[in-house]
């Protein structure tokens, strides 16, 4: 299984600012995903980020609000732009499924609080 | 479309009690099924998986059997511990990973 790290692990931000979350994987992966988990809720897919192509966003999420970079096969960033208190959530990076498995693995998450 | 439904929580049990968390799904084809666990303050960890009908996934004393006839993947453990207190998510992989709403388990000593 892939080992995934995220930075920062948590942050408290002011309304109107932006935060960039980093996701690093210990092996090369084709597919990376970003999820949001609002307090007490399940996970919602924000976008799929494949290296070499533009990220694909799910309904309700737009690139201007959540720009994503995927510069190589082991790294991705998600930016939460112009934040409001409603953006307070856990943001999780995920990788997979790969060619030999249909399992997705998750990073530890970034806990964001917007004041 | 694909969907996953879990029993509502929170579920509160005493240590050594038997645990069942119900999960049913709706899907086209034969998706792989998963249980993930989220311990307090942590990310999601894969607990177990099953890839085809009648498969049984197991890990850390937890088990779940892929039942195609009832479209279910119920999570069971014979004797829970305080350390099992967490939120449990059932999920299916059908092109995208679809999660249930999560079931919070609290085990009291």
PDB file of C-alpha atoms in Angstrom:
ATOM      1  CA  UNK A   1       0.000   0.000   0.000  1.00  0.00           C
ATOM      2  CA  UNK A   2       1.103   3.581  -0.626  1.00  0.00           C
ATOM      3  CA  UNK A   3       2.268   5.814   2.214  1.00  0.00           C
ATOM      4  CA  UNK A   4       0.741   9.259   1.926  1.00  0.00           C
ATOM      5  CA  UNK A   5       1.671  12.384   3.836  1.00  0.00           C
ATOM      6  CA  UNK A   6      -0.068  15.743   3.925  1.00  0.00           C
ATOM      7  CA  UNK A   7       1.054  19.183   4.979  1.00  0.00           C
ATOM      8  CA  UNK A   8      -0.094  20.989   7.003  1.00  0.00           C
ATOM      9  CA  UNK A   9      -1.826  18.579   9.345  1.00  0.00           C
ATOM     10  CA  UNK A  10      -4.035  21.388  10.606  1.00  0.00           C
ATOM     11  CA  UNK A  11      -4.389  25.121  10.276  1.00  0.00           C
ATOM     12  CA  UNK A  12      -6.515  27.985  11.464  1.00  0.00           C
ATOM     13  CA  UNK A  13      -7.033  30.643   8.812  1.00  0.00           C
ATOM     14  CA  UNK A  14      -8.770  33.963   8.466  1.00  0.00           C
ATOM     15  CA  UNK A  15     -11.723  34.546   6.204  1.00  0.00           C
ATOM     16  CA  UNK A  16     -10.727  35.675   2.719  1.00  0.00           C
ATOM     17  CA  UNK A  17      -7.297  34.084   2.719  1.00  0.00           C
ATOM     18  CA  UNK A  18      -6.091  30.998   0.834  1.00  0.00           C
ATOM     19  CA  UNK A  19      -4.381  27.816   1.988  1.00  0.00           C
ATOM     20  CA  UNK A  20      -2.408  25.333  -0.088  1.00  0.00           C
ATOM     21  CA  UNK A  21      -2.367  21.729   1.064  1.00  0.00           C
ATOM     22  CA  UNK A  22       0.388  19.418  -0.078  1.00  0.00           C
ATOM     23  CA  UNK A  23       0.111  15.686  -0.675  1.00  0.00           C
ATOM     24  CA  UNK A  24       3.205  13.506  -1.072  1.00  0.00           C
ATOM     25  CA  UNK A  25       3.170   9.798  -1.951  1.00  0.00           C
ATOM     26  CA  UNK A  26       6.058   7.393  -1.477  1.00  0.00           C
ATOM     27  CA  UNK A  27       5.564   5.770  -4.880  1.00  0.00           C
ATOM     28  CA  UNK A  28       4.498   6.836  -8.344  1.00  0.00           C
ATOM     29  CA  UNK A  29       0.734   6.800  -8.809  1.00  0.00           C
ATOM     30  CA  UNK A  30      -1.404   7.694 -11.755  1.00  0.00           C
ATOM     31  CA  UNK A  31      -4.582   8.767 -10.021  1.00  0.00           C
ATOM     32  CA  UNK A  32      -4.822  11.123  -7.071  1.00  0.00           C
ATOM     33  CA  UNK A  33      -8.009  12.385  -5.510  1.00  0.00           C
ATOM     34  CA  UNK A  34      -8.978  15.183  -3.177  1.00  0.00           C
ATOM     35  CA  UNK A  35     -11.892  14.790  -0.756  1.00  0.00           C
ATOM     36  CA  UNK A  36     -13.626  17.082   1.689  1.00  0.00           C
ATOM     37  CA  UNK A  37     -15.117  15.865   4.951  1.00  0.00           C
ATOM     38  CA  UNK A  38     -17.293  18.445   6.629  1.00  0.00           C
ATOM     39  CA  UNK A  39     -17.808  18.132  10.391  1.00  0.00           C
ATOM     40  CA  UNK A  40     -19.689  14.959  11.256  1.00  0.00           C
ATOM     41  CA  UNK A  41     -20.195  14.082   7.595  1.00  0.00           C
ATOM     42  CA  UNK A  42     -19.001  11.519   5.102  1.00  0.00           C
ATOM     43  CA  UNK A  43     -16.430  12.161   2.401  1.00  0.00           C
ATOM     44  CA  UNK A  44     -17.210  14.117  -0.732  1.00  0.00           C
ATOM     45  CA  UNK A  45     -14.978  13.918  -3.784  1.00  0.00           C
ATOM     46  CA  UNK A  46     -13.728  17.341  -4.873  1.00  0.00           C
ATOM     47  CA  UNK A  47     -11.677  16.378  -7.904  1.00  0.00           C
ATOM     48  CA  UNK A  48      -9.510  13.788  -9.591  1.00  0.00           C
ATOM     49  CA  UNK A  49      -5.961  14.821 -10.455  1.00  0.00           C
ATOM     50  CA  UNK A  50      -4.047  12.826 -13.032  1.00  0.00           C
ATOM     51  CA  UNK A  51      -0.517  13.795 -13.916  1.00  0.00           C
ATOM     52  CA  UNK A  52      -0.238  15.543 -17.240  1.00  0.00           C
ATOM     53  CA  UNK A  53      -3.845  16.587 -17.498  1.00  0.00           C
ATOM     54  CA  UNK A  54      -6.215  19.101 -15.998  1.00  0.00           C
ATOM     55  CA  UNK A  55      -8.002  18.074 -12.839  1.00  0.00           C
ATOM     56  CA  UNK A  56     -11.580  16.863 -13.209  1.00  0.00           C
ATOM     57  CA  UNK A  57     -13.953  18.504 -10.749  1.00  0.00           C
ATOM     58  CA  UNK A  58     -17.144  17.053  -9.320  1.00  0.00           C
ATOM     59  CA  UNK A  59     -20.443  18.848  -9.414  1.00  0.00           C
ATOM     60  CA  UNK A  60     -20.462  21.714  -6.951  1.00  0.00           C
ATOM     61  CA  UNK A  61     -16.696  22.272  -6.998  1.00  0.00           C
ATOM     62  CA  UNK A  62     -14.927  24.721  -9.304  1.00  0.00           C
ATOM     63  CA  UNK A  63     -11.328  25.331 -10.236  1.00  0.00           C
ATOM     64  CA  UNK A  64     -11.366  28.969  -9.135  1.00  0.00           C
ATOM     65  CA  UNK A  65     -12.229  27.924  -5.592  1.00  0.00           C
ATOM     66  CA  UNK A  66     -10.148  24.722  -5.432  1.00  0.00           C
ATOM     67  CA  UNK A  67      -7.220  24.942  -7.859  1.00  0.00           C
ATOM     68  CA  UNK A  68      -5.182  21.748  -8.025  1.00  0.00           C
ATOM     69  CA  UNK A  69      -1.692  21.076  -9.265  1.00  0.00           C
ATOM     70  CA  UNK A  70      -0.197  17.699 -10.191  1.00  0.00           C
ATOM     71  CA  UNK A  71       3.373  18.356 -11.306  1.00  0.00           C
ATOM     72  CA  UNK A  72       4.563  14.728 -11.100  1.00  0.00           C
ATOM     73  CA  UNK A  73       3.519  11.197 -10.196  1.00  0.00           C
ATOM     74  CA  UNK A  74       4.201  11.548  -6.464  1.00  0.00           C
ATOM     75  CA  UNK A  75       2.913  15.013  -5.559  1.00  0.00           C
ATOM     76  CA  UNK A  76      -0.194  17.162  -5.698  1.00  0.00           C
ATOM     77  CA  UNK A  77      -1.495  20.337  -4.107  1.00  0.00           C
ATOM     78  CA  UNK A  78      -4.992  21.580  -3.387  1.00  0.00           C
ATOM     79  CA  UNK A  79      -5.600  25.255  -2.714  1.00  0.00           C
ATOM     80  CA  UNK A  80      -8.673  26.434  -0.863  1.00  0.00           C
ATOM     81  CA  UNK A  81      -9.168  29.990  -2.086  1.00  0.00           C
ATOM     82  CA  UNK A  82     -10.935  32.985  -0.602  1.00  0.00           C
ATOM     83  CA  UNK A  83     -11.937  30.954   2.401  1.00  0.00           C
ATOM     84  CA  UNK A  84     -15.104  31.328   4.444  1.00  0.00           C
ATOM     85  CA  UNK A  85     -16.134  29.538   7.653  1.00  0.00           C
ATOM     86  CA  UNK A  86     -18.111  27.068   5.497  1.00  0.00           C
ATOM     87  CA  UNK A  87     -14.785  25.766   4.185  1.00  0.00           C
ATOM     88  CA  UNK A  88     -13.889  24.475   7.648  1.00  0.00           C
ATOM     89  CA  UNK A  89     -13.425  20.755   6.985  1.00  0.00           C
ATOM     90  CA  UNK A  90     -10.935  17.957   6.813  1.00  0.00           C
ATOM     91  CA  UNK A  91      -9.323  17.738   3.378  1.00  0.00           C
ATOM     92  CA  UNK A  92      -7.984  14.327   2.420  1.00  0.00           C
ATOM     93  CA  UNK A  93      -5.711  13.240  -0.360  1.00  0.00           C
ATOM     94  CA  UNK A  94      -6.175   9.755  -1.772  1.00  0.00           C
ATOM     95  CA  UNK A  95      -4.386   7.589  -4.334  1.00  0.00           C
ATOM     96  CA  UNK A  96      -5.333   4.631  -6.453  1.00  0.00           C
ATOM     97  CA  UNK A  97      -6.792   2.470  -7.685  1.00  0.00           C
ATOM     98  CA  UNK A  98      -3.753   1.210  -9.509  1.00  0.00           C
ATOM     99  CA  UNK A  99      -3.446  -1.289 -12.279  1.00  0.00           C
ATOM    100  CA  UNK A 100      -3.276  -4.257  -9.922  1.00  0.00           C
ATOM    101  CA  UNK A 101      -5.704  -3.179  -7.262  1.00  0.00           C
ATOM    102  CA  UNK A 102      -8.945  -1.293  -6.987  1.00  0.00           C
ATOM    103  CA  UNK A 103      -8.181  -0.053  -3.487  1.00  0.00           C
ATOM    104  CA  UNK A 104      -7.817   3.625  -2.644  1.00  0.00           C
ATOM    105  CA  UNK A 105      -5.549   4.741   0.171  1.00  0.00           C
ATOM    106  CA  UNK A 106      -5.903   7.945   2.124  1.00  0.00           C
ATOM    107  CA  UNK A 107      -3.605  10.457   3.676  1.00  0.00           C
ATOM    108  CA  UNK A 108      -3.981  11.588   7.303  1.00  0.00           C
ATOM    109  CA  UNK A 109      -5.964  14.670   6.306  1.00  0.00           C
ATOM    110  CA  UNK A 110      -5.601  18.403   6.828  1.00  0.00           C
ATOM    111  CA  UNK A 111      -7.907  19.900   9.430  1.00  0.00           C
ATOM    112  CA  UNK A 112      -8.844  23.399   8.386  1.00  0.00           C
ATOM    113  CA  UNK A 113     -10.659  25.897  10.562  1.00  0.00           C
ATOM    114  CA  UNK A 114     -11.668  29.217   9.034  1.00  0.00           C
ATOM    115  CA  UNK A 115     -12.521  32.066  11.382  1.00  0.00           C
TER     116      UNK A 115
ATOM    117  CA  UNK B   1     -26.527   5.314  -9.862  1.00  0.00           C
ATOM    118  CA  UNK B   2     -24.343   3.626  -7.298  1.00  0.00           C
ATOM    119  CA  UNK B   3     -25.055   4.241  -3.631  1.00  0.00           C
ATOM    120  CA  UNK B   4     -24.229   2.934  -0.167  1.00  0.00           C
ATOM    121  CA  UNK B   5     -26.471   2.999   2.882  1.00  0.00           C
ATOM    122  CA  UNK B   6     -25.214   2.375   6.409  1.00  0.00           C
ATOM    123  CA  UNK B   7     -27.071   2.014   9.642  1.00  0.00           C
ATOM    124  CA  UNK B   8     -27.268   5.233  11.538  1.00  0.00           C
ATOM    125  CA  UNK B   9     -25.182   5.849  14.588  1.00  0.00           C
ATOM    126  CA  UNK B  10     -23.947   6.480  17.054  1.00  0.00           C
ATOM    127  CA  UNK B  11     -23.645   2.906  18.255  1.00  0.00           C
ATOM    128  CA  UNK B  12     -22.649   2.496  21.885  1.00  0.00           C
ATOM    129  CA  UNK B  13     -21.487  -0.888  23.159  1.00  0.00           C
ATOM    130  CA  UNK B  14     -19.827  -2.278  26.230  1.00  0.00           C
ATOM    131  CA  UNK B  15     -16.415  -3.852  25.905  1.00  0.00           C
ATOM    132  CA  UNK B  16     -16.516  -7.464  24.669  1.00  0.00           C
ATOM    133  CA  UNK B  17     -19.958  -7.010  23.104  1.00  0.00           C
ATOM    134  CA  UNK B  18     -20.766  -8.270  19.613  1.00  0.00           C
ATOM    135  CA  UNK B  19     -20.772  -5.651  16.873  1.00  0.00           C
ATOM    136  CA  UNK B  20     -22.762  -5.487  13.672  1.00  0.00           C
ATOM    137  CA  UNK B  21     -22.833  -2.426  11.438  1.00  0.00           C
ATOM    138  CA  UNK B  22     -25.198  -2.866   8.530  1.00  0.00           C
ATOM    139  CA  UNK B  23     -24.283  -1.786   5.017  1.00  0.00           C
ATOM    140  CA  UNK B  24     -26.317  -2.225   1.859  1.00  0.00           C
ATOM    141  CA  UNK B  25     -25.488  -1.043  -1.601  1.00  0.00           C
ATOM    142  CA  UNK B  26     -26.989  -0.342  -5.001  1.00  0.00           C
ATOM    143  CA  UNK B  27     -24.728  -0.808  -7.980  1.00  0.00           C
ATOM    144  CA  UNK B  28     -24.546  -1.944 -11.541  1.00  0.00           C
ATOM    145  CA  UNK B  29     -22.148  -4.771 -12.170  1.00  0.00           C
ATOM    146  CA  UNK B  30     -20.002  -6.260  -9.444  1.00  0.00           C
ATOM    147  CA  UNK B  31     -18.139  -3.560  -7.577  1.00  0.00           C
ATOM    148  CA  UNK B  32     -15.501  -4.141  -4.953  1.00  0.00           C
ATOM    149  CA  UNK B  33     -16.656  -3.353  -1.430  1.00  0.00           C
ATOM    150  CA  UNK B  34     -14.661  -1.820   1.405  1.00  0.00           C
ATOM    151  CA  UNK B  35     -14.793  -0.887   5.035  1.00  0.00           C
ATOM    152  CA  UNK B  36     -12.668   2.058   6.118  1.00  0.00           C
ATOM    153  CA  UNK B  37     -12.135   3.205   9.689  1.00  0.00           C
ATOM    154  CA  UNK B  38     -11.434   6.710  10.946  1.00  0.00           C
ATOM    155  CA  UNK B  39     -10.031   6.912  14.465  1.00  0.00           C
ATOM    156  CA  UNK B  40     -10.504  10.198  16.329  1.00  0.00           C
ATOM    157  CA  UNK B  41      -8.374  12.932  14.811  1.00  0.00           C
ATOM    158  CA  UNK B  42      -7.003  10.734  12.033  1.00  0.00           C
ATOM    159  CA  UNK B  43      -7.509  10.039   8.353  1.00  0.00           C
ATOM    160  CA  UNK B  44      -9.141   6.982   6.793  1.00  0.00           C
ATOM    161  CA  UNK B  45      -7.561   3.580   7.058  1.00  0.00           C
ATOM    162  CA  UNK B  46      -8.563   0.591   4.982  1.00  0.00           C
ATOM    163  CA  UNK B  47      -9.990  -2.016   7.344  1.00  0.00           C
ATOM    164  CA  UNK B  48     -10.976  -4.775   4.916  1.00  0.00           C
ATOM    165  CA  UNK B  49     -12.221  -5.402   1.404  1.00  0.00           C
ATOM    166  CA  UNK B  50     -13.990  -7.974  -0.757  1.00  0.00           C
ATOM    167  CA  UNK B  51     -13.876  -8.065  -4.518  1.00  0.00           C
ATOM    168  CA  UNK B  52     -16.511 -10.604  -5.522  1.00  0.00           C
ATOM    169  CA  UNK B  53     -19.638 -12.318  -4.301  1.00  0.00           C
ATOM    170  CA  UNK B  54     -19.220 -14.569  -1.254  1.00  0.00           C
ATOM    171  CA  UNK B  55     -15.743 -13.182  -0.542  1.00  0.00           C
ATOM    172  CA  UNK B  56     -15.077 -12.565   3.132  1.00  0.00           C
ATOM    173  CA  UNK B  57     -12.780  -9.734   4.082  1.00  0.00           C
ATOM    174  CA  UNK B  58     -11.195  -9.811   7.514  1.00  0.00           C
ATOM    175  CA  UNK B  59      -8.734  -7.795   9.572  1.00  0.00           C
ATOM    176  CA  UNK B  60      -8.113  -7.074  13.281  1.00  0.00           C
ATOM    177  CA  UNK B  61     -10.991  -9.366  14.260  1.00  0.00           C
ATOM    178  CA  UNK B  62     -13.454  -7.615  11.960  1.00  0.00           C
ATOM    179  CA  UNK B  63     -15.199  -9.510   9.163  1.00  0.00           C
ATOM    180  CA  UNK B  64     -17.579  -8.702   6.335  1.00  0.00           C
ATOM    181  CA  UNK B  65     -19.002 -10.967   3.643  1.00  0.00           C
ATOM    182  CA  UNK B  66     -19.964  -9.768   0.161  1.00  0.00           C
ATOM    183  CA  UNK B  67     -23.588 -10.883  -0.222  1.00  0.00           C
ATOM    184  CA  UNK B  68     -24.772 -10.339  -3.760  1.00  0.00           C
ATOM    185  CA  UNK B  69     -28.235 -11.790  -3.164  1.00  0.00           C
ATOM    186  CA  UNK B  70     -28.981  -9.261  -0.417  1.00  0.00           C
ATOM    187  CA  UNK B  71     -26.649  -6.530  -1.750  1.00  0.00           C
ATOM    188  CA  UNK B  72     -25.075  -6.263   1.679  1.00  0.00           C
ATOM    189  CA  UNK B  73     -21.638  -6.054   3.269  1.00  0.00           C
ATOM    190  CA  UNK B  74     -22.285  -5.970   7.006  1.00  0.00           C
ATOM    191  CA  UNK B  75     -19.341  -5.434   9.334  1.00  0.00           C
ATOM    192  CA  UNK B  76     -19.051  -7.735  12.355  1.00  0.00           C
ATOM    193  CA  UNK B  77     -16.732  -8.271  15.287  1.00  0.00           C
ATOM    194  CA  UNK B  78     -17.212 -10.814  17.981  1.00  0.00           C
ATOM    195  CA  UNK B  79     -15.767  -8.861  20.894  1.00  0.00           C
ATOM    196  CA  UNK B  80     -15.170  -5.125  20.650  1.00  0.00           C
ATOM    197  CA  UNK B  81     -12.556  -3.210  22.597  1.00  0.00           C
ATOM    198  CA  UNK B  82     -12.413   0.399  23.724  1.00  0.00           C
ATOM    199  CA  UNK B  83      -9.728   0.941  21.097  1.00  0.00           C
ATOM    200  CA  UNK B  84     -12.280   0.108  18.364  1.00  0.00           C
ATOM    201  CA  UNK B  85     -14.085   3.386  19.062  1.00  0.00           C
ATOM    202  CA  UNK B  86     -14.062   5.162  15.710  1.00  0.00           C
ATOM    203  CA  UNK B  87     -16.204   6.041  12.711  1.00  0.00           C
ATOM    204  CA  UNK B  88     -16.670   3.226  10.205  1.00  0.00           C
ATOM    205  CA  UNK B  89     -17.384   3.866   6.527  1.00  0.00           C
ATOM    206  CA  UNK B  90     -18.699   1.342   4.037  1.00  0.00           C
ATOM    207  CA  UNK B  91     -17.737   2.063   0.428  1.00  0.00           C
ATOM    208  CA  UNK B  92     -17.987   0.627  -3.050  1.00  0.00           C
ATOM    209  CA  UNK B  93     -15.668   1.060  -5.991  1.00  0.00           C
ATOM    210  CA  UNK B  94     -17.626   1.454  -9.187  1.00  0.00           C
ATOM    211  CA  UNK B  95     -15.476   3.807 -11.192  1.00  0.00           C
ATOM    212  CA  UNK B  96     -15.569   6.227  -8.293  1.00  0.00           C
ATOM    213  CA  UNK B  97     -15.325   5.374  -4.630  1.00  0.00           C
ATOM    214  CA  UNK B  98     -18.777   5.889  -3.116  1.00  0.00           C
ATOM    215  CA  UNK B  99     -19.066   6.169   0.665  1.00  0.00           C
ATOM    216  CA  UNK B 100     -21.867   5.541   3.072  1.00  0.00           C
ATOM    217  CA  UNK B 101     -22.624   8.205   5.641  1.00  0.00           C
ATOM    218  CA  UNK B 102     -20.454   6.626   8.328  1.00  0.00           C
ATOM    219  CA  UNK B 103     -21.351   4.979  11.623  1.00  0.00           C
ATOM    220  CA  UNK B 104     -19.812   6.197  14.839  1.00  0.00           C
ATOM    221  CA  UNK B 105     -18.970   3.439  17.299  1.00  0.00           C
ATOM    222  CA  UNK B 106     -18.302   4.148  20.941  1.00  0.00           C
ATOM    223  CA  UNK B 107     -17.122   1.289  23.154  1.00  0.00           C
ATOM    224  CA  UNK B 108     -17.352   1.772  26.907  1.00  0.00           C
ATOM    225  CA  UNK B 109     -15.181  -0.126  29.402  1.00  0.00           C
TER     226      UNK B 109
END
